[in-house]
XYZ file of C-alpha atoms in Angstrom:
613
model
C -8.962 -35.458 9.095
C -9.437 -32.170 7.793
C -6.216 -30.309 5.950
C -3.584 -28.972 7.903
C -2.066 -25.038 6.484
C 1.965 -25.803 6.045
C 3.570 -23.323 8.649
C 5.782 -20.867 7.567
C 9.743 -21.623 6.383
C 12.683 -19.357 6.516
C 13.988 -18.639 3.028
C 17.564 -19.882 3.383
C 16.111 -23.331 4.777
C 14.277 -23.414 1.079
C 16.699 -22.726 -0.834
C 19.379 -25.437 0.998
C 16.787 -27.736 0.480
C 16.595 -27.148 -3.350
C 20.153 -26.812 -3.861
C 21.031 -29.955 -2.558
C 18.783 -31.762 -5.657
C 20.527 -33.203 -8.520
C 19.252 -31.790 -12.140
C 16.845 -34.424 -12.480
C 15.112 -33.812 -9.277
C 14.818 -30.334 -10.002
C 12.829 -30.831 -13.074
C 10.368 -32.638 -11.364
C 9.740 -30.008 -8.494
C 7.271 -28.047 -9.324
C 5.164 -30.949 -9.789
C 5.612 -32.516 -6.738
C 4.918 -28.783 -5.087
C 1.536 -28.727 -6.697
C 1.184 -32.670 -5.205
C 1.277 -30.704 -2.011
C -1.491 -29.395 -1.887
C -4.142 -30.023 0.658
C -2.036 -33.246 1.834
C -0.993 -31.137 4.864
C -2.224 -33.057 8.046
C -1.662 -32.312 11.808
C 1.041 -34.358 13.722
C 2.230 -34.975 17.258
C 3.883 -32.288 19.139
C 3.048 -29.171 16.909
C 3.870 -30.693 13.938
C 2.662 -31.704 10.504
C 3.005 -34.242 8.143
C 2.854 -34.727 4.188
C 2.366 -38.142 2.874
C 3.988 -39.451 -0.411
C 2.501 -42.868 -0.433
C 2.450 -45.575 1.209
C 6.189 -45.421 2.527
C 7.265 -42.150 2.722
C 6.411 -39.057 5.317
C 7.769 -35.367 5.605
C 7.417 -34.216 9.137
C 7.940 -30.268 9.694
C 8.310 -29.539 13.584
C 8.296 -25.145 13.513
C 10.341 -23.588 16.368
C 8.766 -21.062 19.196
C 8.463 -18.479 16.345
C 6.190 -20.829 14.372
C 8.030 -21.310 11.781
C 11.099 -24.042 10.355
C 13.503 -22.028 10.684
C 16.331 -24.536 10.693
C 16.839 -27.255 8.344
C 16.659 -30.182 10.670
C 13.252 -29.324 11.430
C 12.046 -30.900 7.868
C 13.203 -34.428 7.999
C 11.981 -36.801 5.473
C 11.440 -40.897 5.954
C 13.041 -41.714 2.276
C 16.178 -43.026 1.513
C 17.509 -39.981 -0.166
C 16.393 -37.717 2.622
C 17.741 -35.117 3.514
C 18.241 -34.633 -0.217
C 15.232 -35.746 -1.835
C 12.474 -34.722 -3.740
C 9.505 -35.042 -1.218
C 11.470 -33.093 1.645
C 12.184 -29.739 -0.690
C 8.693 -30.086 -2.762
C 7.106 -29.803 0.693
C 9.552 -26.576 2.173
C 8.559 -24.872 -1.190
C 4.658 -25.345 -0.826
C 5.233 -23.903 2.339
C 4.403 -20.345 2.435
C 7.945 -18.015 3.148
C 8.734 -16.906 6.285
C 9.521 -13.243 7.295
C 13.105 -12.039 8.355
C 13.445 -11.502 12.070
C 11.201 -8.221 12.239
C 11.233 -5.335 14.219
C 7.564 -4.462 16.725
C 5.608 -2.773 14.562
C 4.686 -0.513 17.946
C 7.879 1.018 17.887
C 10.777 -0.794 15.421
C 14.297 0.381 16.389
C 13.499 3.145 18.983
C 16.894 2.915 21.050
C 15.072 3.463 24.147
C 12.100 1.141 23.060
C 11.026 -2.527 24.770
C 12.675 -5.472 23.900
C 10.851 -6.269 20.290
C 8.099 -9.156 20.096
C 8.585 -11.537 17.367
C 7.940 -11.753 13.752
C 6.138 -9.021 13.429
C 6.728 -6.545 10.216
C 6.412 -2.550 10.783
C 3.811 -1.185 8.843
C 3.100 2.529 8.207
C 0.593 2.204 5.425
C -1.526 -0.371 3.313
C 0.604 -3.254 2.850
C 1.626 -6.067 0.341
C 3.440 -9.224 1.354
C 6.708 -7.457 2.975
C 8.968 -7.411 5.418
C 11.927 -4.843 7.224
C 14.304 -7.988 8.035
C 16.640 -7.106 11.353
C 20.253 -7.558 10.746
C 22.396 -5.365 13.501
C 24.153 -3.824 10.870
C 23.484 0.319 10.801
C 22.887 2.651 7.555
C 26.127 3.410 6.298
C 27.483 5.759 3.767
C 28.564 3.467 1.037
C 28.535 -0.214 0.576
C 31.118 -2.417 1.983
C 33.034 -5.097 -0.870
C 31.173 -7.818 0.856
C 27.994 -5.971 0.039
C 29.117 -5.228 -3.541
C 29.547 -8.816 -3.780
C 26.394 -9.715 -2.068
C 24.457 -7.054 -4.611
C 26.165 -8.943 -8.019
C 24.925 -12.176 -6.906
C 21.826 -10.539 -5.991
C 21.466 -8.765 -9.651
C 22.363 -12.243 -11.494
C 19.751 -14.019 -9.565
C 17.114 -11.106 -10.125
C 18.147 -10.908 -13.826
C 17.565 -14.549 -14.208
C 14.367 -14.679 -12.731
C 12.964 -11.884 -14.850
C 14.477 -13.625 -18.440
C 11.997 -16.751 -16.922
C 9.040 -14.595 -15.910
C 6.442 -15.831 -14.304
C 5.449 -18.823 -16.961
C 9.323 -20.334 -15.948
C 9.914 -19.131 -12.407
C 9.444 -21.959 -10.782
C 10.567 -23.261 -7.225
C 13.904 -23.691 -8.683
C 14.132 -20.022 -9.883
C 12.805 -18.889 -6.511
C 15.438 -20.274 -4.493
C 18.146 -18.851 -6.475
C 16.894 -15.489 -5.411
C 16.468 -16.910 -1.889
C 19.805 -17.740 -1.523
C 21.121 -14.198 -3.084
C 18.621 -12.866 -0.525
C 19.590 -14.551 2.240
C 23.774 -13.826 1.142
C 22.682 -10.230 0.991
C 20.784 -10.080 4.686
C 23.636 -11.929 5.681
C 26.173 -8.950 4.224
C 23.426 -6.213 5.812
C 21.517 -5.297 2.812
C 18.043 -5.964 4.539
C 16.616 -3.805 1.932
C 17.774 -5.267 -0.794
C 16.596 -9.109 0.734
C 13.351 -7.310 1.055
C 12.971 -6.722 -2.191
C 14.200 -9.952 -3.385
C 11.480 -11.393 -0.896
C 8.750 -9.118 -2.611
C 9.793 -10.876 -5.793
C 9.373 -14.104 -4.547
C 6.431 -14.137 -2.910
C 4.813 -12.184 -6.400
C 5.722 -14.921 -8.324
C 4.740 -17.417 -6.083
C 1.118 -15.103 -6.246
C 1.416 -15.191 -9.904
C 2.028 -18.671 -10.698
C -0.820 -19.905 -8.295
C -3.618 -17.118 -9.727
C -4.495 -15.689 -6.869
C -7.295 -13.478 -7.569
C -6.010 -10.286 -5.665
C -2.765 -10.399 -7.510
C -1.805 -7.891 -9.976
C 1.040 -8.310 -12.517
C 1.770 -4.473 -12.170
C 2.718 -5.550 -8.604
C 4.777 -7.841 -9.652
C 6.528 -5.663 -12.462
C 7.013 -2.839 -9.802
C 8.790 -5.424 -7.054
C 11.358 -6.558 -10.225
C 12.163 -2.738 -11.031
C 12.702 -1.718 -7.381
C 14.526 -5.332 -6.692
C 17.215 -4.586 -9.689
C 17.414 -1.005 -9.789
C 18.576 -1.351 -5.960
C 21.086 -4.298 -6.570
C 22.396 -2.577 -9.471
C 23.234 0.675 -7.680
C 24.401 -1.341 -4.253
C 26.483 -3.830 -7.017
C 28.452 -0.342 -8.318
C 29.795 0.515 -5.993
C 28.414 4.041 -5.858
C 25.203 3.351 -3.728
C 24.419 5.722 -0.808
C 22.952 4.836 2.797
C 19.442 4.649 1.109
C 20.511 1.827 -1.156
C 22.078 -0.077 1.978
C 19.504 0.818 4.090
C 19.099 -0.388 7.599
C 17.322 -2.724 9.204
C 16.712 -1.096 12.295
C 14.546 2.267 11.639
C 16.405 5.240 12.617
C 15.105 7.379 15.168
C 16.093 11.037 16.382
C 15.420 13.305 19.132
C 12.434 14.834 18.814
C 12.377 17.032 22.107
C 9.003 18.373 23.201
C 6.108 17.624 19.965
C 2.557 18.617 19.974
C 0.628 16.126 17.301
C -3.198 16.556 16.532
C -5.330 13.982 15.057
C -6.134 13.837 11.137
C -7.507 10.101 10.889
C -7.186 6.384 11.369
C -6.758 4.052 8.567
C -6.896 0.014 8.918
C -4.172 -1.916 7.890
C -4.361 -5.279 6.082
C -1.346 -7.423 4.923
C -1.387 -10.203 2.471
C 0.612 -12.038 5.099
C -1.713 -12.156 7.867
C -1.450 -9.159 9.918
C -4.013 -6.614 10.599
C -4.140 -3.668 12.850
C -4.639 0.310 12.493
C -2.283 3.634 11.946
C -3.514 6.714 13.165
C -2.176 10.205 11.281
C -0.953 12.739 13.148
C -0.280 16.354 11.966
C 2.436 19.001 13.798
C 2.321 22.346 14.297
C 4.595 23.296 11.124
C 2.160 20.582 8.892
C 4.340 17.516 9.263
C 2.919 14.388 9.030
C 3.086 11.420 11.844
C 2.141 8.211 12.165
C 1.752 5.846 15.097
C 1.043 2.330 14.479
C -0.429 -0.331 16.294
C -0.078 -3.779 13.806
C -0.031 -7.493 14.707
C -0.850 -10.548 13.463
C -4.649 -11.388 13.364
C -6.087 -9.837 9.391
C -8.954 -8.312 8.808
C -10.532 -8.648 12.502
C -7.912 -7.316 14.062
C -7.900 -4.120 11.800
C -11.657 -3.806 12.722
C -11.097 -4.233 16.749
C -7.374 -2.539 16.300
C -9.524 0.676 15.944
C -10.451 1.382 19.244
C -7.501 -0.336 20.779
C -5.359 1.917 23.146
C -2.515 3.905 21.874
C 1.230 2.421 23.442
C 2.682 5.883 23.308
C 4.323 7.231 26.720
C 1.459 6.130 28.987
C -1.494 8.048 27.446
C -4.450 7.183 28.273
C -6.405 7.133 25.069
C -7.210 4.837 22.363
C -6.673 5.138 18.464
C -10.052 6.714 18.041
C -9.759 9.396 20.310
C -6.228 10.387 19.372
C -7.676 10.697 15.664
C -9.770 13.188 16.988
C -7.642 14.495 19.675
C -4.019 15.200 20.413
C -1.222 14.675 22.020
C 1.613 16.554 23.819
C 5.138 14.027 23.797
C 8.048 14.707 25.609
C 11.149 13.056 24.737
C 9.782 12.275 21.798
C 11.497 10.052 19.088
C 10.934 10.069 15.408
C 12.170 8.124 12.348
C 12.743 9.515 8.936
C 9.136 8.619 7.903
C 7.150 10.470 10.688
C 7.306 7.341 12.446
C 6.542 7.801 16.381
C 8.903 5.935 18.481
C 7.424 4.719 22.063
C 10.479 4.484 23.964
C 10.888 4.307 27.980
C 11.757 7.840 27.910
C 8.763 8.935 26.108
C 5.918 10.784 27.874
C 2.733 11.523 26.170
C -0.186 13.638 27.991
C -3.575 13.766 25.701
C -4.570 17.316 24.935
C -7.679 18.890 22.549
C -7.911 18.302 18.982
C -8.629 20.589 16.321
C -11.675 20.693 13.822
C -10.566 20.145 10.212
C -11.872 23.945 10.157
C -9.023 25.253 12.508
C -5.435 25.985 12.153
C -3.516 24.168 11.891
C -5.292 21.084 10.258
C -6.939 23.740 8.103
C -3.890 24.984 6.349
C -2.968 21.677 5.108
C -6.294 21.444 3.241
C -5.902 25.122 1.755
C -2.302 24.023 0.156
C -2.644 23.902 -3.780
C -4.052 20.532 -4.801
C -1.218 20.093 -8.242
C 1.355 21.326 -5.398
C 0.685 18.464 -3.008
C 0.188 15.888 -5.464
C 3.491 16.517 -7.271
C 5.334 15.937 -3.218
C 3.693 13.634 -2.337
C 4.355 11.214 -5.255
C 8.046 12.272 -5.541
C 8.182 11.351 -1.614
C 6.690 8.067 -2.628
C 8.965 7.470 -5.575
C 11.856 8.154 -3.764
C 10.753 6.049 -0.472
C 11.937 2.240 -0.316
C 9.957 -0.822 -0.308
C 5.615 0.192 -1.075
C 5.751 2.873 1.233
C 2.705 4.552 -0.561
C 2.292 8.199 -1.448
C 2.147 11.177 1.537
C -1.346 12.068 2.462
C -3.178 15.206 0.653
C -6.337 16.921 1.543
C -8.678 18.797 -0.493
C -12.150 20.095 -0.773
C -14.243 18.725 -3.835
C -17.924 18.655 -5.215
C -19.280 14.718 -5.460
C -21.150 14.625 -9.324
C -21.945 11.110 -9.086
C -21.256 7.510 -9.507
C -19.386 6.342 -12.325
C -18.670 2.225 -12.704
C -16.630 1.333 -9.717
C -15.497 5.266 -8.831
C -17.174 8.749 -7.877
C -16.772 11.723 -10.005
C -16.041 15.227 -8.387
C -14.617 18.417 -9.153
C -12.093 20.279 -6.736
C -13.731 23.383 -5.625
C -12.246 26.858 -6.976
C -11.431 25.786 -10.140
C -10.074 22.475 -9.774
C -9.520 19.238 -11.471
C -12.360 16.611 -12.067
C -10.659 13.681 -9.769
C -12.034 10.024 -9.346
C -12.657 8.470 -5.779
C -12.019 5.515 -5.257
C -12.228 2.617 -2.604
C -8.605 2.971 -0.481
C -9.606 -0.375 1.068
C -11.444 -3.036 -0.888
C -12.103 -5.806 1.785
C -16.388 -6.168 2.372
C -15.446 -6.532 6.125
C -13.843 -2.670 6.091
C -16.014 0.110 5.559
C -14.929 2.030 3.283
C -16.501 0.903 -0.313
C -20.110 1.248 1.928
C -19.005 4.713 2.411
C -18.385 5.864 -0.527
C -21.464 3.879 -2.341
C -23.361 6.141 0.383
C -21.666 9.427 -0.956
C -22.165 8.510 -4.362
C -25.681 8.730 -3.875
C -25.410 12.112 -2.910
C -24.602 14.000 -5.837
C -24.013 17.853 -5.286
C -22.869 17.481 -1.743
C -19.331 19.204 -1.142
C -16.919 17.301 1.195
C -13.043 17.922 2.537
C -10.919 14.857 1.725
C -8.261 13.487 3.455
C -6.516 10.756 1.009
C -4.094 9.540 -0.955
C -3.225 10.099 -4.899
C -3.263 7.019 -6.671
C -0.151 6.899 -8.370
C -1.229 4.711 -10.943
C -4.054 6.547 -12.530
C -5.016 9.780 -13.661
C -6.246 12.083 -11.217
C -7.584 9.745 -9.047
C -7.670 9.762 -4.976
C -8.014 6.817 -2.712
C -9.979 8.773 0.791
C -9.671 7.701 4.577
C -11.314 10.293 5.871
C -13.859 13.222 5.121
C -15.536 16.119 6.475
C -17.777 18.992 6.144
C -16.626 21.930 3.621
C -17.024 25.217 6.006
C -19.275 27.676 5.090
C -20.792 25.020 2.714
C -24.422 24.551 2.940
C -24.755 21.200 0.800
C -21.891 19.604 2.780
C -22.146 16.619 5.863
C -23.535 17.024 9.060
C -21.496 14.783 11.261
C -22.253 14.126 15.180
C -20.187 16.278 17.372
C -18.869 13.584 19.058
C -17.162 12.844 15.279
C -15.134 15.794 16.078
C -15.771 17.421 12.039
C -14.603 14.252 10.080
C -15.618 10.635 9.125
C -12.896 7.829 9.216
C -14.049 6.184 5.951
C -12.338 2.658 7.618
C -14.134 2.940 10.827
C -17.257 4.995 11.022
C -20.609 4.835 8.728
C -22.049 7.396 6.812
C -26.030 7.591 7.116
C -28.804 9.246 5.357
C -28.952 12.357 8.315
C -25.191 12.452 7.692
C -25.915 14.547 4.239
C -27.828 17.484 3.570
C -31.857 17.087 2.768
C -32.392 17.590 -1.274
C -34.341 20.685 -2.331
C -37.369 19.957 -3.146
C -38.349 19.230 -6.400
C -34.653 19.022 -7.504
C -33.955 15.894 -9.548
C -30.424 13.892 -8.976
C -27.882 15.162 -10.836
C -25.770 12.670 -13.104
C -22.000 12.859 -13.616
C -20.627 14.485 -16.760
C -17.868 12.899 -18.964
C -15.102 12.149 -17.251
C -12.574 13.774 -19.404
C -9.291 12.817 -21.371
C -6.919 10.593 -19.205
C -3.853 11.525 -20.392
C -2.255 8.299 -18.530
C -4.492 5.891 -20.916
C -4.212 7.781 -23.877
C -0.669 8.217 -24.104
C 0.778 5.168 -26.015
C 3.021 4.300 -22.753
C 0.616 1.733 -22.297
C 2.776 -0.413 -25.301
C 6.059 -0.013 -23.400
C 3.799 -0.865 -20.102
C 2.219 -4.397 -21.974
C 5.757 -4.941 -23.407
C 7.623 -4.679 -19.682
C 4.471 -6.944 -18.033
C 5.042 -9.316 -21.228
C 8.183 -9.517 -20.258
C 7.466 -10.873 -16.010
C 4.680 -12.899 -17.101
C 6.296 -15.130 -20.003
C 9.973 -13.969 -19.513
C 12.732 -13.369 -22.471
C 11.170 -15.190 -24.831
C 7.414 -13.524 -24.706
C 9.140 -10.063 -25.300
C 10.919 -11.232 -28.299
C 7.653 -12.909 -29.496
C 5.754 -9.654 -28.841
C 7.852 -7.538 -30.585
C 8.843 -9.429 -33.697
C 8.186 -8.299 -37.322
C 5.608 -5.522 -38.028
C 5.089 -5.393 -34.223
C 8.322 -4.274 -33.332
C 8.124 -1.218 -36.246
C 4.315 -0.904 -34.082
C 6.015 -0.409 -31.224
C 8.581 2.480 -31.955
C 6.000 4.799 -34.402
C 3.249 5.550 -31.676
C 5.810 6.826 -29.198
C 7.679 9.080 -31.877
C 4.662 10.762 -33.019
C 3.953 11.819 -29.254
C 7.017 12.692 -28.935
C 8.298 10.068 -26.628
C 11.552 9.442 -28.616
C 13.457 8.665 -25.033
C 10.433 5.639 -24.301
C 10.718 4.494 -28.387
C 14.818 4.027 -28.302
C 14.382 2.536 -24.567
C 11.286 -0.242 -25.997
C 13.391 -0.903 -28.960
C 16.717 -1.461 -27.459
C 14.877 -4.326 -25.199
C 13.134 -5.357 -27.910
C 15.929 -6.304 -29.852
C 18.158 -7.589 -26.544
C 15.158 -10.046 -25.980
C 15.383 -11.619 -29.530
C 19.302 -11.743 -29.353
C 20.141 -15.070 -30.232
C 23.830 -15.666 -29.902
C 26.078 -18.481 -31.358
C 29.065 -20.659 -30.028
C 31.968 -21.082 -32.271
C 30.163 -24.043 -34.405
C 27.223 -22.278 -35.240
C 24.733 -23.313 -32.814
C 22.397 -21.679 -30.788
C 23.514 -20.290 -26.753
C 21.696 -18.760 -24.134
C 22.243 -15.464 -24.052
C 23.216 -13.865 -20.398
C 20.403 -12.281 -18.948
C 22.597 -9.295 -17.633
C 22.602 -7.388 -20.789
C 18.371 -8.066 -21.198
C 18.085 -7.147 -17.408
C 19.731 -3.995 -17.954
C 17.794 -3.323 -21.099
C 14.326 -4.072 -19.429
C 15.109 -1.866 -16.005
C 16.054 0.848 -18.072
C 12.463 1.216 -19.961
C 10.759 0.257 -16.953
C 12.090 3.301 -15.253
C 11.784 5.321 -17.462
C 8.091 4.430 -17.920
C 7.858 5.112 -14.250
C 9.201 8.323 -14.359
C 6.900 9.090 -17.003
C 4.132 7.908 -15.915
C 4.511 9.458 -12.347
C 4.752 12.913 -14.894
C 1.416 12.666 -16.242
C -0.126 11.607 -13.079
C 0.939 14.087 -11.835
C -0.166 16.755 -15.054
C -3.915 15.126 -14.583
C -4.380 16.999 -11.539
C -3.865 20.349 -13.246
């Protein structure tokens, strides 16, 4: 019989499973996890069963939702069982389980349908995350059960970063699984997002997946104990508390014209499409249509029709059309709600040439860049940075990105992919461009905000007036969706004759790589992947002096005292009263290792921001 996947287990079922183990058990978990693997085979009524030998068998029988979301749905044949080895290594092989989820068609909308199941919203490109539903509403400060809730959340956080990646085992994970689950259960969704994000990146981490990155992974720790240390104060606002249920308000009477669709692809399974919208006064909209089904549901999610106020129109003609909503309901995102009093009537779209989609490529490119990542900086969970247009020059191909210069003056920018999967369309699009040096295009994209001057398009278009720019069928409606649509040779202008290819010129400083940031960056990522110990390692002796110098000389004094002060927390090696060796608390290292690592964001976001200049 072939192998069977493990379904998907609720968090809090995990981590009663692993608390009930004695110490000696728990050593041996992670082990027996691994011993897991592939041993997954198909059972009677829905279920499936591990084998441990000859005597023993884990049976996991998920509810409706598809998951085991309760813990007498994992029952175990041993002796021990329910509190045995075989029963909790199997739950933790498992893949995790989202919270109860909003629809992603319309999340919260008072006047919306009764939600469908386990489904996560999803606005933009998406990692493994979730918006858990709790009924609890934003509120203006914490409550003491949620200060409570946060401390135990900021413990288990700081704990799991002094192990890093190299010691975060099963064990570790469903500490911060239980926090989690005690803070959903106070109505901190946000904050058990996070803590989820964590999880599931050391869960990515420890296994090697190929896709995962330990920036990621450093970024989900920051934003996991930078939120539980505010909401754990005291002092934390309704953005730290957040709310479960997206907020929407009143929108009246809105007229929305198409910019672009973009496919959406999430780690965990779900696939589908979000279409950008654009209002009269340049806001931006969204309207999403997500579900589970990957990467073949983001291809066929394209043309799918739009569940917006009975319009009749699908996601490709609403990127180039429009629509007129009334009653219209919107969340703090741009999110459009689709409630029961919502009525949508298609109208005409506008050419990326007319006002006013036109205007919001003619804004200054630094301008946008600088909102759009402070938007994104300020957002919660990986809401990614706001869309920017502009119109550039293509010089070439360069490794795994295009070169091109912002017309009038402007920066040289890299392009690259926005969505890597071969099934998705967009690296063949922009290999196409690339072979088209000297054509001049309009962007629609996003600014990395990770690199130096470097956009990730969804969309392009012909420059007006331009002469060496795409000629797109008029049925495209003046613009390509990179995700969707396919570039050919008659798209571009004909070469001149007897004009040879132009090749792309250097592609300047990049004051991101060159600044010595990157040794506070290595020292934080030291830090998740080999924990406490690998940062004290890494910065002992002449390495720590390394460390400090760079930084000073560029005048990063802030980012030198910040480095140093972990540094030194890291290779704190306290005492007991008869001389011997404790563990130190990770609260003091925690706090020592978010400080530099926002500060290095901060930073960082500053020159990303100055490479567009």
């Amino acid at each position: 019989m072939s192998p069977e996947p493990l379904p998907p287990v609720a968090p809090e079922v995990l981590a009663e499973a692993v608390g009930q183990l004695t110490a000696r058990l728990r050593k041996k978990l992670d082990a027996a996890v691994a011993e897991c693997a592939g041993k997954a085979l198909a059972g009677s009524g829905g279920s499936v069963e591990v084998r441990f030998g000859e005597d023993t068998l884990v049976i996991l029988r998920p509810g409706p939702s598809g998951a085991v979301t309760e813990p007498g749905q994992a029952v175990c044949s041993c002796l021990l069982a329910p509190r045995c080895l075989h029963r909790a290594a199997v739950l933790g092989a498992a893949p995790l389980a989202d919270a109860d989820t909003v629809p992603p068609a319309d999340p919260a909308d008072p006047a919306a349908p009764e939600p469908s199941e386990g489904t996560p919203p999803v606005t933009a490109p998406v990692t493994a995350s979730s918006v858990p539903v709790t009924t609890e509403e934003a509120r203006p400060s914490p409550t003491p059960a949620q200060v409570d809730a946060a401390a135990g959340l900021w413990l288990a956080a700081a704990e799991a970063l002094a192990a890093g990646v190299t010691a975060g085992g099963t064990v570790v994970q469903a500490e911060l699984l239980r926090a989690a689950h005690s803070a959903r259960l106070a109505g901190l969704p946000r904050a058990e997002a996070a803590a989820l994000r964590v999880v599931r990146g050391l869960r990515t981490a420890r296994e090697r997946h190929r896709g995962q990155r330990l920036s990621d992974l450093t970024a989900a720790f920051r934003t996991l104990l930078a939120g539980a240390a505010a909401l754990a104060s005291g002092a934390a606002g309704a953005e730290e508390v957040g709310s479960a249920r997206r907020a929407y308000a009143e929108g009246g009477s809105l007229r929305v014209l198409g910019l672009c669709r973009e496919p959406v692809l999430s780690a965990t399974g779900y696939g589908g499409v979000t279409t950008h919208l654009l209002g009269p006064d340049g806001s931006l909209y969204t309207l999403s249509d997500v579900r589970p089904g990957g990467v073949s549901r983001a291809k066929g999610a394209g043309t799918a029709s739009v569940a917006l106020g009975g319009a009749v129109l699908d996601h490709a003609g609403l990127a180039r059309g429009g629509l007129l909503i009334a009653g219209a309901t919107v969340s703090a995102d741009g999110r459009l709600g689709a409630g029961r009093g919502v009525r949508a009537t298609p109208v005409r779209g506008a050419d990326w040439s007319q006002e006013p989609v036109a205007a919001f490529f003619a804004r200054p490119v630094r301008e946008a860049v600088a909102s759009s990542l402070d938007a994104a900086a300020a957002a919660p969970g990986d809401a990614g940075p706001a869309l920017l247009g502009c119109d550039v020059e293509v010089l070439g191909a360069a490794d795994d990105h295009l070169l091109a210069r912002v017309l009038d003056g402007g920066p040289l920018v890299r392009l690259r992919v926005a969505h890597p999967h071969p099934e998705l369309a967009h690296a063949e699009n922009l290999r196409r461009i690339g072979g088209f040096p000297g054509v001049v295009l309009r962007v629609l994209g996003r600014p990395d905000p990770d690199r130096a001057a470097t956009l990730r398009p969804l969309a392009v278009g012909p420059v007006p007036g331009a002469s060496s720019s795409l000629r797109l069928p008029e049925e495209w409606r003046g613009h390509a969706d990179l995700g969707y649509d396919r570039l050919q040779g008659d798209h571009f202008p004909r070469p001149e004759a007897g004009a040879a290819p132009g090749t792309p010129g250097p592609a300047g400083a990049d004051p991101l790589a060159d600044a010595p940031l990157w040794r506070v960056r290595r020292l934080l990522e030291t830090g998740v992947a080999g924990g406490r110990r690998a940062v004290a390692e890494a910065a002992r002796g002449a390495d720590r002096t390394a460390l400090g110098v760079p930084l000073r000389r560029a005048g990063l004094a802030g980012a030198a005292e910040l480095a140093e002060g972990l540094a030194a927390e890291a290779d704190r090696r306290p005492r007991d009263s008869f001389g011997r060796l404790v563990d130190a608390s990770p609260d003091a290292y925690a706090r020592a290792w978010l400080a530099s690592a926002v500060h290095l964001d901060a930073a960082e976001r500053a020159l990303v921001t100055a490479s567009w200049s």
